[in-house]
CSV table of C-alpha atoms and ligand atoms in Angstrom, one decimal:
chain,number,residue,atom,x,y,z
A,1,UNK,CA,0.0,0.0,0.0
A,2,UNK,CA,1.2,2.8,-0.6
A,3,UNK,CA,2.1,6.1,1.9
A,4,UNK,CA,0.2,8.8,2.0
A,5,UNK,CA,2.4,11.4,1.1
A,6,UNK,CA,1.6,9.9,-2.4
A,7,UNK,CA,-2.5,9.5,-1.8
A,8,UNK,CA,-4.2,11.8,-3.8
A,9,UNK,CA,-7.7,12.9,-3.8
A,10,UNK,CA,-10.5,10.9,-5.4
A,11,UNK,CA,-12.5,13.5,-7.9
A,12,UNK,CA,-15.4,12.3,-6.7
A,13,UNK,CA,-17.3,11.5,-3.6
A,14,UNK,CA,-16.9,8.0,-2.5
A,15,UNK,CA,-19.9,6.4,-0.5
A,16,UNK,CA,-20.0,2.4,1.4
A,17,UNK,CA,-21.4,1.1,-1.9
A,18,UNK,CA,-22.7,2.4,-5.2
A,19,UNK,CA,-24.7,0.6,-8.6
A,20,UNK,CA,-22.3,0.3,-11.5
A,21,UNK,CA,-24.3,1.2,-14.8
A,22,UNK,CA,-22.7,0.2,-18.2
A,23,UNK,CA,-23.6,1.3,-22.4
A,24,UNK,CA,-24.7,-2.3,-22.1
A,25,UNK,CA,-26.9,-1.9,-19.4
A,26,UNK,CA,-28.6,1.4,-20.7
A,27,UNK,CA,-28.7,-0.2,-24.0
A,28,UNK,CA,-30.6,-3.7,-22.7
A,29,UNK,CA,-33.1,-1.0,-21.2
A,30,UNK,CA,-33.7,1.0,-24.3
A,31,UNK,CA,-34.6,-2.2,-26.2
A,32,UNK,CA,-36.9,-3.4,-23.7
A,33,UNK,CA,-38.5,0.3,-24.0
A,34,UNK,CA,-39.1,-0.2,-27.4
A,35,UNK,CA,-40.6,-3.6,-27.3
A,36,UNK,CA,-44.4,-4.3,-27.0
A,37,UNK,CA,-44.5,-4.9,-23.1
A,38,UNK,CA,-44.0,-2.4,-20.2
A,39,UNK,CA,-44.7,-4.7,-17.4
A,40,UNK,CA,-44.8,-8.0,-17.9
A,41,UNK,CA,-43.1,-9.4,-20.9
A,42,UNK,CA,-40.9,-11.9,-21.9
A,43,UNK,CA,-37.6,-10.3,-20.0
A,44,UNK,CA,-39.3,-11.2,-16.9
A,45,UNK,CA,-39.1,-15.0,-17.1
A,46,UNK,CA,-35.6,-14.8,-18.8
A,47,UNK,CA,-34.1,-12.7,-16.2
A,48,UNK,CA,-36.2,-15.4,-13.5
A,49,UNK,CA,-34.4,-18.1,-15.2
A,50,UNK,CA,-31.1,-17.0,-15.8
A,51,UNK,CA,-30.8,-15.6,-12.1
A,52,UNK,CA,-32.1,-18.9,-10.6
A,53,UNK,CA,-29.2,-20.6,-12.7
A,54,UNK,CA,-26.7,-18.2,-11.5
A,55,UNK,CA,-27.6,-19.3,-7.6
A,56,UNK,CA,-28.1,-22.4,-8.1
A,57,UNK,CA,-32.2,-22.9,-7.5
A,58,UNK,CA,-34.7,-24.7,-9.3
A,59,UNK,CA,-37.4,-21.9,-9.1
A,60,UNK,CA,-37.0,-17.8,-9.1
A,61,UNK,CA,-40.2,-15.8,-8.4
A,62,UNK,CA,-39.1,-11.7,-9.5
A,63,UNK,CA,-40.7,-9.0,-7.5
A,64,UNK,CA,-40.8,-5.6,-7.0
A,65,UNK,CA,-38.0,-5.0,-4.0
A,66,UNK,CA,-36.3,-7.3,-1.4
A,67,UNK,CA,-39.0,-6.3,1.3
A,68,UNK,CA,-41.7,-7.7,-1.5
A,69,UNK,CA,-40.0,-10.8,-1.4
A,70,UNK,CA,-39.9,-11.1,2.2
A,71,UNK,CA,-43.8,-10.3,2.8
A,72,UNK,CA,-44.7,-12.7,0.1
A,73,UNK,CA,-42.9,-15.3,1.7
A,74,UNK,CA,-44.1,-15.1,5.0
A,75,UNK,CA,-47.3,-15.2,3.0
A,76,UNK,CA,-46.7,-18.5,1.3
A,77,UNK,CA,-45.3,-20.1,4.5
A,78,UNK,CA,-48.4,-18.9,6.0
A,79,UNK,CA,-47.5,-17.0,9.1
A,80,UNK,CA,-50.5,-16.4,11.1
A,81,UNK,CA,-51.1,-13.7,14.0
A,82,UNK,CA,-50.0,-15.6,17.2
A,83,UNK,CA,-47.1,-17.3,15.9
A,84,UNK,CA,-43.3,-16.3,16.6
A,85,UNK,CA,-40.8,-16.3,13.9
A,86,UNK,CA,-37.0,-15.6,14.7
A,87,UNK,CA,-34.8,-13.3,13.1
A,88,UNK,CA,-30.8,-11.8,14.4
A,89,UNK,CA,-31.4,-8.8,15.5
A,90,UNK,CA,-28.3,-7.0,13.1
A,91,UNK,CA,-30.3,-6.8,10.0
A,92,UNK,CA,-32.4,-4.1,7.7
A,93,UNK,CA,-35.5,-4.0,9.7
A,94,UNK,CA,-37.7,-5.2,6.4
A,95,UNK,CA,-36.3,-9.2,7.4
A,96,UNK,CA,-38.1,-8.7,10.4
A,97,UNK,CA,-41.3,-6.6,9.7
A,98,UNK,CA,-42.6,-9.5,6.7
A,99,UNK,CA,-43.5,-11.3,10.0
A,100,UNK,CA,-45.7,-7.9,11.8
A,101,UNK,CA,-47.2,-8.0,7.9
A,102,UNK,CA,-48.7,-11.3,8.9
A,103,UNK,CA,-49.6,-10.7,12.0
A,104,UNK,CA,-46.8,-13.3,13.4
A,105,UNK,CA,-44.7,-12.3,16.8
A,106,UNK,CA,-40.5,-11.1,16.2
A,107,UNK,CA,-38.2,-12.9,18.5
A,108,UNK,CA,-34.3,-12.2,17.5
A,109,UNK,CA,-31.4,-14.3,18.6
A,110,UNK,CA,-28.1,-12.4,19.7
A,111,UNK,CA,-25.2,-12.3,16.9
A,112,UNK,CA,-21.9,-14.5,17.1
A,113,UNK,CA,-19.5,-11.3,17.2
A,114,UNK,CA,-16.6,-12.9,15.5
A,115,UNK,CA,-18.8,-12.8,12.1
A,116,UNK,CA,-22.3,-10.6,12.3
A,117,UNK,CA,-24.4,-13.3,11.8
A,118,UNK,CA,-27.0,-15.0,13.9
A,119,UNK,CA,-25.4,-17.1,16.6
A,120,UNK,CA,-27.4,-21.1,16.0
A,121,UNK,CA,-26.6,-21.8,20.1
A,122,UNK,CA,-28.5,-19.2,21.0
A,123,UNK,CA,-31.2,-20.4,18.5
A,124,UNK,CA,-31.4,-23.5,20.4
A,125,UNK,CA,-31.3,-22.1,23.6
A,126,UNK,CA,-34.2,-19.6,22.7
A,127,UNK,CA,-36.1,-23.2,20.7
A,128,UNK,CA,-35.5,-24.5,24.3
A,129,UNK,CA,-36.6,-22.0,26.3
A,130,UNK,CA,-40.0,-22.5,24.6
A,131,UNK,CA,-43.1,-25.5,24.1
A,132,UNK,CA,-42.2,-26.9,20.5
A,133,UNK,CA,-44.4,-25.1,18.3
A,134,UNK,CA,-44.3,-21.9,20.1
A,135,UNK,CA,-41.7,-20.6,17.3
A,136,UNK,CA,-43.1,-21.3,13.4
A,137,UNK,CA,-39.7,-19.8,11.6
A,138,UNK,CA,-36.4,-18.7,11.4
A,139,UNK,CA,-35.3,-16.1,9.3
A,140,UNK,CA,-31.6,-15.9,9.0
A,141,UNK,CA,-29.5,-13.0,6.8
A,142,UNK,CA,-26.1,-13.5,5.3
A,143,UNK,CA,-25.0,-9.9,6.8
A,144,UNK,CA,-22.2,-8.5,4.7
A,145,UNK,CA,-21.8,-11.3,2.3
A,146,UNK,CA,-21.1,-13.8,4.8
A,147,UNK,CA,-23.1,-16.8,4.2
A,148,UNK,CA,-24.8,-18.3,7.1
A,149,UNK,CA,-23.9,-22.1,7.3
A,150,UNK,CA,-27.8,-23.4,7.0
A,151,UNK,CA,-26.8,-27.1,6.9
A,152,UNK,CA,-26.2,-26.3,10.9
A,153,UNK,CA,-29.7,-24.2,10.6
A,154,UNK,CA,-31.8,-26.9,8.7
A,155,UNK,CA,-30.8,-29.4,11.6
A,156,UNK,CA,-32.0,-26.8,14.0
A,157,UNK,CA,-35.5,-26.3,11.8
A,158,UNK,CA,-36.2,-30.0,11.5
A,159,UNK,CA,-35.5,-30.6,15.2
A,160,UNK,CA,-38.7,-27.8,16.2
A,161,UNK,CA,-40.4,-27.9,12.6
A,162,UNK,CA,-39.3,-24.7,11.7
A,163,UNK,CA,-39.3,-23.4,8.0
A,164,UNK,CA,-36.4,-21.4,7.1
A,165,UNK,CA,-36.5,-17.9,4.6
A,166,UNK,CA,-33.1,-17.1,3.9
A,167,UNK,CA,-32.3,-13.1,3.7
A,168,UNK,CA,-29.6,-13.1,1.3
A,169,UNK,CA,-30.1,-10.1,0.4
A,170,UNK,CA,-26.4,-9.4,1.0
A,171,UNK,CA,-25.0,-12.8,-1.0
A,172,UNK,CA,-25.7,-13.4,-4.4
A,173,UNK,CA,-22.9,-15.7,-5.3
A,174,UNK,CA,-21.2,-16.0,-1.7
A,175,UNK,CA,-21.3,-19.7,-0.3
A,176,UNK,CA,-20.7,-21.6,2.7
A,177,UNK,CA,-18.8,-25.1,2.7
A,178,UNK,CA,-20.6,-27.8,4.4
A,179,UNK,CA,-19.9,-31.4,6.0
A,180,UNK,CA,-19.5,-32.8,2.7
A,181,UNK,CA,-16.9,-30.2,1.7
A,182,UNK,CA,-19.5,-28.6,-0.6
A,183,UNK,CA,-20.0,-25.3,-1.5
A,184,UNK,CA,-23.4,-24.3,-1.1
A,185,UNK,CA,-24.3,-21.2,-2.5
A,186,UNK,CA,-26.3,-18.8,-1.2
A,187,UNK,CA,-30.3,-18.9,-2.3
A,188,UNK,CA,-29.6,-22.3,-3.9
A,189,UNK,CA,-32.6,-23.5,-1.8
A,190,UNK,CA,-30.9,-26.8,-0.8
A,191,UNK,CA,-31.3,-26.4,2.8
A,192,UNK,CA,-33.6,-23.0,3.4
A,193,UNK,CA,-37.5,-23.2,2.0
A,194,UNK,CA,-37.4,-20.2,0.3
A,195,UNK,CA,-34.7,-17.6,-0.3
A,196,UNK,CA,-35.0,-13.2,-0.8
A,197,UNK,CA,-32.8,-10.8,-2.7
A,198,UNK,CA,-32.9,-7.3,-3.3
A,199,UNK,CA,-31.7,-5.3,-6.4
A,200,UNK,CA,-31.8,-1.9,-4.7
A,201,UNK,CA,-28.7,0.1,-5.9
A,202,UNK,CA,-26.3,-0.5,-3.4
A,203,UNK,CA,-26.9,-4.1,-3.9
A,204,UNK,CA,-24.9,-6.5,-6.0
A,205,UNK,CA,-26.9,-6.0,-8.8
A,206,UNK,CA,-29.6,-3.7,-9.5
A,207,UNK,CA,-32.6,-2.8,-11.1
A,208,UNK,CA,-34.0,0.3,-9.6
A,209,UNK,CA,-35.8,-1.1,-7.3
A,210,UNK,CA,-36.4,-4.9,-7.7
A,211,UNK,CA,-36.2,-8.3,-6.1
A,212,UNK,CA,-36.5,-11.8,-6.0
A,213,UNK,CA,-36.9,-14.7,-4.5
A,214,UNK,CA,-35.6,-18.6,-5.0
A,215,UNK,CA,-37.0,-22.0,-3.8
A,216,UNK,CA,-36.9,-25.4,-5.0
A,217,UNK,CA,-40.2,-26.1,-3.9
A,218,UNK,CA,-42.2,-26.4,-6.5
A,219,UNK,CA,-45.1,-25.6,-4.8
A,220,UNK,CA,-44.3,-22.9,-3.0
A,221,UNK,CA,-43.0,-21.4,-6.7
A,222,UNK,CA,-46.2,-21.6,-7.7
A,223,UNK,CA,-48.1,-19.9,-5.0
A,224,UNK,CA,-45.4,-17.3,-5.2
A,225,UNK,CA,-46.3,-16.8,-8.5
A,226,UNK,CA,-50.2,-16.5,-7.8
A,227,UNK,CA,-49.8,-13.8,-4.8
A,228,UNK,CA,-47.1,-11.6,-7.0
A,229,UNK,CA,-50.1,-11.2,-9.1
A,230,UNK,CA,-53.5,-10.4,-7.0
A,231,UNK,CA,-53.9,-14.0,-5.9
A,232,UNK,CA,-55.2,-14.7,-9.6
A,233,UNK,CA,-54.4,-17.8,-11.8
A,234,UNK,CA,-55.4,-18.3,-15.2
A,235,UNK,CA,-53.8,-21.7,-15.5
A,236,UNK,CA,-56.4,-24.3,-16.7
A,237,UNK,CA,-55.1,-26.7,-14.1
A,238,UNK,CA,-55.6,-24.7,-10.4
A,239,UNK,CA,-59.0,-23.2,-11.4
A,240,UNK,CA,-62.1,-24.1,-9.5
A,241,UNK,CA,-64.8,-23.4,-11.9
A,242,UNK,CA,-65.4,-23.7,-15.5
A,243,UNK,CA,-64.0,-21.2,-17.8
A,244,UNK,CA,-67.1,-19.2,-19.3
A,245,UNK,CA,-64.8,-17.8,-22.2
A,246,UNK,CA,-60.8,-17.1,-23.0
A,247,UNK,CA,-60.8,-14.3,-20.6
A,248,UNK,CA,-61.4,-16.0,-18.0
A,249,UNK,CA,-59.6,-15.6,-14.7
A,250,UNK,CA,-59.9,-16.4,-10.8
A,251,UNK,CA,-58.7,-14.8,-7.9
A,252,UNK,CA,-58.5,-17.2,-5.8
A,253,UNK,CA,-57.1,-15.7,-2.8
A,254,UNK,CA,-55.8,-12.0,-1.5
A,255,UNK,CA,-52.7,-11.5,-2.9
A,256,UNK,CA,-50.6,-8.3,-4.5
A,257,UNK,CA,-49.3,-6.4,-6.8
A,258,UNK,CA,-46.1,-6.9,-6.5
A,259,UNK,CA,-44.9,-7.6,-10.6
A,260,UNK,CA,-41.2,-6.6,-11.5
A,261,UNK,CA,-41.5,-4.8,-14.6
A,262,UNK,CA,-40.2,-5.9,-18.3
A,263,UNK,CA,-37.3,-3.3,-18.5
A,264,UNK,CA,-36.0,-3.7,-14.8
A,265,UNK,CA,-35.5,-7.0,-15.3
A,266,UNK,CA,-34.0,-6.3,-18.9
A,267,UNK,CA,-31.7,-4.1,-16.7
A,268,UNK,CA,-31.2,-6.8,-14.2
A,269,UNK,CA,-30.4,-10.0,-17.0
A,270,UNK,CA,-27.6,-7.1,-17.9
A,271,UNK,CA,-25.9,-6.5,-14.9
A,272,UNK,CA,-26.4,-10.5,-14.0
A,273,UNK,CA,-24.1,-11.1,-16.7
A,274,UNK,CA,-21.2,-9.3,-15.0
A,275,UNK,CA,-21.8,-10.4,-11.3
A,276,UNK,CA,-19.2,-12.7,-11.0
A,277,UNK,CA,-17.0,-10.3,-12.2
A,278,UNK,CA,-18.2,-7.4,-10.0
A,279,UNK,CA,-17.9,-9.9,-7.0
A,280,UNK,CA,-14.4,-10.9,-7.9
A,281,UNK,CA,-13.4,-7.3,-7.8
A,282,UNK,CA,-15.5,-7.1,-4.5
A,283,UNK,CA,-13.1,-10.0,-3.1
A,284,UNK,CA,-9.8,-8.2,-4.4
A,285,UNK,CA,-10.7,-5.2,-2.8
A,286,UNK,CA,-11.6,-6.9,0.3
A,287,UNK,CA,-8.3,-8.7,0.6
A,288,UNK,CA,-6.5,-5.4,0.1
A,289,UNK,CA,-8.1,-3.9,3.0
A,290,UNK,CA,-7.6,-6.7,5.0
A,291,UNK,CA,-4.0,-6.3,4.2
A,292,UNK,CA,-4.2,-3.0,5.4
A,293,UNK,CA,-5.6,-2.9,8.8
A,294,UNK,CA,-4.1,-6.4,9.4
A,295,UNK,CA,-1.3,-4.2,11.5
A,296,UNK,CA,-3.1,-1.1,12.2
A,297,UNK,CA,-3.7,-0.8,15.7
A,298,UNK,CA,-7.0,0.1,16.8
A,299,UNK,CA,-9.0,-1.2,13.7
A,300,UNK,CA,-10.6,-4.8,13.7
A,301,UNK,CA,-12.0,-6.3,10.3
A,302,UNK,CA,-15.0,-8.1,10.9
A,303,UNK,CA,-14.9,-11.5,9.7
A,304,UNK,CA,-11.5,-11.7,7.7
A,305,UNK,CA,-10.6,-13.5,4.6
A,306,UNK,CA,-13.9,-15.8,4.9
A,307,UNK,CA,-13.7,-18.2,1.4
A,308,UNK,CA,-17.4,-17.5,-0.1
A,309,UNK,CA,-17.7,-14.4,1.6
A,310,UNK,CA,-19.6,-12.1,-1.3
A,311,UNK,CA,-18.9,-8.6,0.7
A,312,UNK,CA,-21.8,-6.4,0.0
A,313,UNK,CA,-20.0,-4.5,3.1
A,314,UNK,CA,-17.2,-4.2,4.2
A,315,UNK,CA,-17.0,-3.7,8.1
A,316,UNK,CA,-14.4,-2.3,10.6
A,317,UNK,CA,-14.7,-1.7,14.6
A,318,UNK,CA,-13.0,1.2,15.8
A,319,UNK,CA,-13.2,2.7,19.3
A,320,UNK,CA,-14.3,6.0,18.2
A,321,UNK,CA,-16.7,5.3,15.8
A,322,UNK,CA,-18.5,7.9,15.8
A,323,UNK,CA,-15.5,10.8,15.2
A,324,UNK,CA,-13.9,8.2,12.4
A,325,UNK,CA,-17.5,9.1,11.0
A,326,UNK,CA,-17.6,12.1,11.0
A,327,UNK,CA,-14.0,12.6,10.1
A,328,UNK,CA,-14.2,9.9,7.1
A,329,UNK,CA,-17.1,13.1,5.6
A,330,UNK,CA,-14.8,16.0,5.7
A,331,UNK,CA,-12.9,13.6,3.8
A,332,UNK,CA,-16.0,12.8,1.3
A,333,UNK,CA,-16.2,9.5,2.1
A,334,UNK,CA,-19.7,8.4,3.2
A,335,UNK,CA,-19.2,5.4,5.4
A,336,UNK,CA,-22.3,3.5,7.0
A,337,UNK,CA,-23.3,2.2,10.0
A,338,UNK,CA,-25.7,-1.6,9.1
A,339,UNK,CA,-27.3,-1.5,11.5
A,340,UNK,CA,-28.8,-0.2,14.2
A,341,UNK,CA,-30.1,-3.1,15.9
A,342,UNK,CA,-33.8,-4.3,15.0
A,343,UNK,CA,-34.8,-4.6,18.6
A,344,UNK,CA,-33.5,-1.0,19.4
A,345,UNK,CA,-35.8,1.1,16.5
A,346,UNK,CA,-39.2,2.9,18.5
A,347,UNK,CA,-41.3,0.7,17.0
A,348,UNK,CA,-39.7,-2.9,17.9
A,349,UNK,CA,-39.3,-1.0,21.4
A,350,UNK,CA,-43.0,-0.6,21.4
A,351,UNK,CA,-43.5,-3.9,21.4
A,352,UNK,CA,-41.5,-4.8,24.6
A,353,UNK,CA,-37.7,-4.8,23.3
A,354,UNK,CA,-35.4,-3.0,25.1
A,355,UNK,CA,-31.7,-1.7,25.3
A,356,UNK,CA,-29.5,-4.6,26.8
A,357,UNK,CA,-32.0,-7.2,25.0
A,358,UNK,CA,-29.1,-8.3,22.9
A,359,UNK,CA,-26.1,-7.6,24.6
A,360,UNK,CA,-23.5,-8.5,21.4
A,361,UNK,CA,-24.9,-6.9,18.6
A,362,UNK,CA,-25.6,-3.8,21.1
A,363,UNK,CA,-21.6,-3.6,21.4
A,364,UNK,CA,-21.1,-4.0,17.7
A,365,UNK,CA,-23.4,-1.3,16.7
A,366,UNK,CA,-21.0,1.0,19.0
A,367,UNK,CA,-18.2,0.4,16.9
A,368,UNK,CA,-19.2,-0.8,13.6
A,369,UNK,CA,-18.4,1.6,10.3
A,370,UNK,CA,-19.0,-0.1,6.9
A,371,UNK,CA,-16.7,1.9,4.2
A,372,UNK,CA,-16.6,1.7,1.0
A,373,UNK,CA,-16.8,-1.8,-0.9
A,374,UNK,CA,-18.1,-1.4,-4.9
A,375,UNK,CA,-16.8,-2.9,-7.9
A,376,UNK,CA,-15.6,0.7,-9.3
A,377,UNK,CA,-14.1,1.7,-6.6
A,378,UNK,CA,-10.0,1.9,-7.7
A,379,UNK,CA,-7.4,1.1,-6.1
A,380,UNK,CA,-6.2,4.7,-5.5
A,381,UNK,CA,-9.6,5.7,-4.2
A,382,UNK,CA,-9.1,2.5,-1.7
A,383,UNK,CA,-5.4,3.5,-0.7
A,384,UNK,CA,-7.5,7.1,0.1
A,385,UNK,CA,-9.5,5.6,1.7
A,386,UNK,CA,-7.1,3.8,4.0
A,387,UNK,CA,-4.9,6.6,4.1
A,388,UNK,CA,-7.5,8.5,5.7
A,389,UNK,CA,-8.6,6.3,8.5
A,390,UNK,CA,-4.5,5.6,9.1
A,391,UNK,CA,-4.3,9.2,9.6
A,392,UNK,CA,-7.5,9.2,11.8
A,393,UNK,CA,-6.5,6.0,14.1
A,394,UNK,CA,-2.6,8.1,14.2
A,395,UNK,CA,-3.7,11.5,15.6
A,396,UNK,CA,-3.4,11.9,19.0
A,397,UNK,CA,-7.1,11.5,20.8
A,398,UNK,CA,-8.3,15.4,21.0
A,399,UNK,CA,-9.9,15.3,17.2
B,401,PLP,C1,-31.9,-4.3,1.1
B,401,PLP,C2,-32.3,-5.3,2.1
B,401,PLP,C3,-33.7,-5.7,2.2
B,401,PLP,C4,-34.8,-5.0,1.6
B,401,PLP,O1,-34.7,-4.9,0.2
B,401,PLP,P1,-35.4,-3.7,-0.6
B,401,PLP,O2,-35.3,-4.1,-2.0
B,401,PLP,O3,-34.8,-2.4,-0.3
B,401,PLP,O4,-36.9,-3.7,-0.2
B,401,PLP,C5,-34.0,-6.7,3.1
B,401,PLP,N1,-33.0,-7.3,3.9
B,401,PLP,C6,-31.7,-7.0,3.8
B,401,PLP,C7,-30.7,-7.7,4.6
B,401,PLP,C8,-31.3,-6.0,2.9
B,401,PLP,O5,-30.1,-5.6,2.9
């Protein structure tokens, strides 16, 4: 890396993560402008089936954004008022809300600090704590990139009859390795029932606003597809009564509206063709920084060098969080802070959760800062980058 006598200053503002938009990209939009459909054309099922193929799932349901996804799949697995789902408390707060949507109770299970992610022990215990079939669900989220390993969480689900959504929002092509020595990718539905991503900008890829979801249940693909689109079928086989002319049509239960248009997902089958190259660079970057604050006192890299990691963020912990901050803007460089913990925003806290709930993610919120990690980012804007928290961690204490 090198000193910062010879850093120079990015021409341009550098946020935690920004969308990456090619000729290619505007050009697959145009095109799907200019065609016949707006909404739903044929762009929609080629972007469902190329992205299933990219993580690995039988089925891919598009809809409008992540939080879509989430609600219709709390939907499909049926949550009911009165039942409990859990979720880890260091997440957006949409993984949690699908459940409120229904009706259905939030419990969360405190984070394993070494990686972000939902600690399964504490799973247990909580499973434990409770008569079997108090708890419905379990929502686990591959924070950062990291993928949770749900071979350990399936074994968990099938002990208490729990279904599984996994949030992987954060992990298109990230993987964990299980017993077998396998990589399992993220959303490839071999362990979890159903599986939610979001193409919101800051995302791997993205469409605007946009999402999806990916199963390998073919059943649950199906009633996906039905409450994406009013609760209305018109296939021959699933209807009830006799068609009384070709426009016939039944809503057969209270679904929504929640379609991905035509030229989103032309924008979407565009920037899916790159992925693995924008997560590649995503990696690269990743193991630069971790080569950086490797010997930089007072910076710790959460979760370093994890194979399959797929590093939507990239997280440090510093003691003074909130000056590096503040410092990193007069630099213009808009780090992050993911998150504030579910439990802790006014309206979880309404419902009876309180400060000290969650002891562990509580103490990573107070030091967390996600800087920047996108495939454009170049490696002088990165050496800036590390250059200006090196001078930050350096300075003696009164900044
Ligand atoms: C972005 C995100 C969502 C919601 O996705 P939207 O497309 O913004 O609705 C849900 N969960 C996680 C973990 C996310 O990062």
């Amino acid at each position: 890396m090198a000193n910062s006598s010879s850093i120079s200053t990015p021409s341009r503002p550098l946020p935690y993560g920004r969308q990456h938009i090619t000729d290619a990209d505007v050009a697959a939009v145009v095109a799907a402008l200019h065609a016949d459909y707006l909404t739903q054309g044929p762009t929609v099922g080629k972007f469902e089936k190329h992205f299933a193929e990219y993580i690995g799932a039988k089925y891919a349901v598009a809809v409008s954004n992540g939080t879509a996804a989430l609600h219709l799949c709390a939907l499909a697995l049926n949550v009911q008022p009165g039942q409990s789902v859990i979720t880890t408390p260091l997440t957006f707060s949409a993984s949690a809300n699908c459940v409120r949507y229904c009706g259905g109770e939030v419990h969360f299970a405190d984070i394993d600090p070494a990686t972000g992610l939902i600690d399964l022990q504490k799973v247990r215990a909580l499973l434990e704590a409770h008569p079997k079939g108090y708890f419905t669900g379990l929502i686990p989220v591959d924070f950062a990139g990291l993928a949770v390993n749900l071979e350990e969480a399936r074994r968990l689900a099938d002990d208490f009859g729990l279904w599984i959504i996994e949030d992987a929002c954060h992990a298109p092509g990230g993987f964990f390795i299980d017993s077998q020595g396998r990589e399992q990718r993220c959303g490839n539905g071999y362990f979890a029932d159903l599986a939610i991503f979001s193409f919101h900008p800051v995302k791997h890829i993205a469409t605007g606003e946009g999402g999806m979801i990916t199963t390998n249940s073919e059943q649950l693909f199906h009633h996906l597809l039905r409450l994406r689109t009013h609760g209305i079928t018109r296939d021959p086989a699933d209807l009830v009564r006799e068609p009384d002319g070709g426009w016939y049509m039944e809503m057969q239960e209270l679904g929504y509206n929640y379609r991905l248009p035509d030229f989103n997902c032309a924008l979407g089958l565009s920037q899916l063709a790159r992925a693995d190259e924008g997560l590649a660079r995503r990696r690269q970057l990743a193991a630069r920084y971790d080569a950086a604050f490797a010997p930089m006192p007072g910076v710790t890299v959460l979760a370093p060098a994890t194979p399959g990691h797929a590093y939507h963020l990239y997280v440090i912990q510093v003691e003074r969080r909130r000056e590096l901050y503040d410092f990193l803007k007069t630099k213009q460089i808009f780090a992050q802070v993911h998150y504030i913990p579910v439990h802790r925003m006014p309206y979880y806290e309404a419902l009876g959760w309180r400060a000290g709930d969650f002891p562990l993610v509580e103490n990573y919120y107070a030091h967390c800062l996600s800087i920047p990690m996108f495939p454009t980012l170049t490696d002088a804007e990165q050496d800036y980058v590390v250059a200006c928290i090196r001078e930050f961690v350096e300075a003696p204490h009164a900044r």
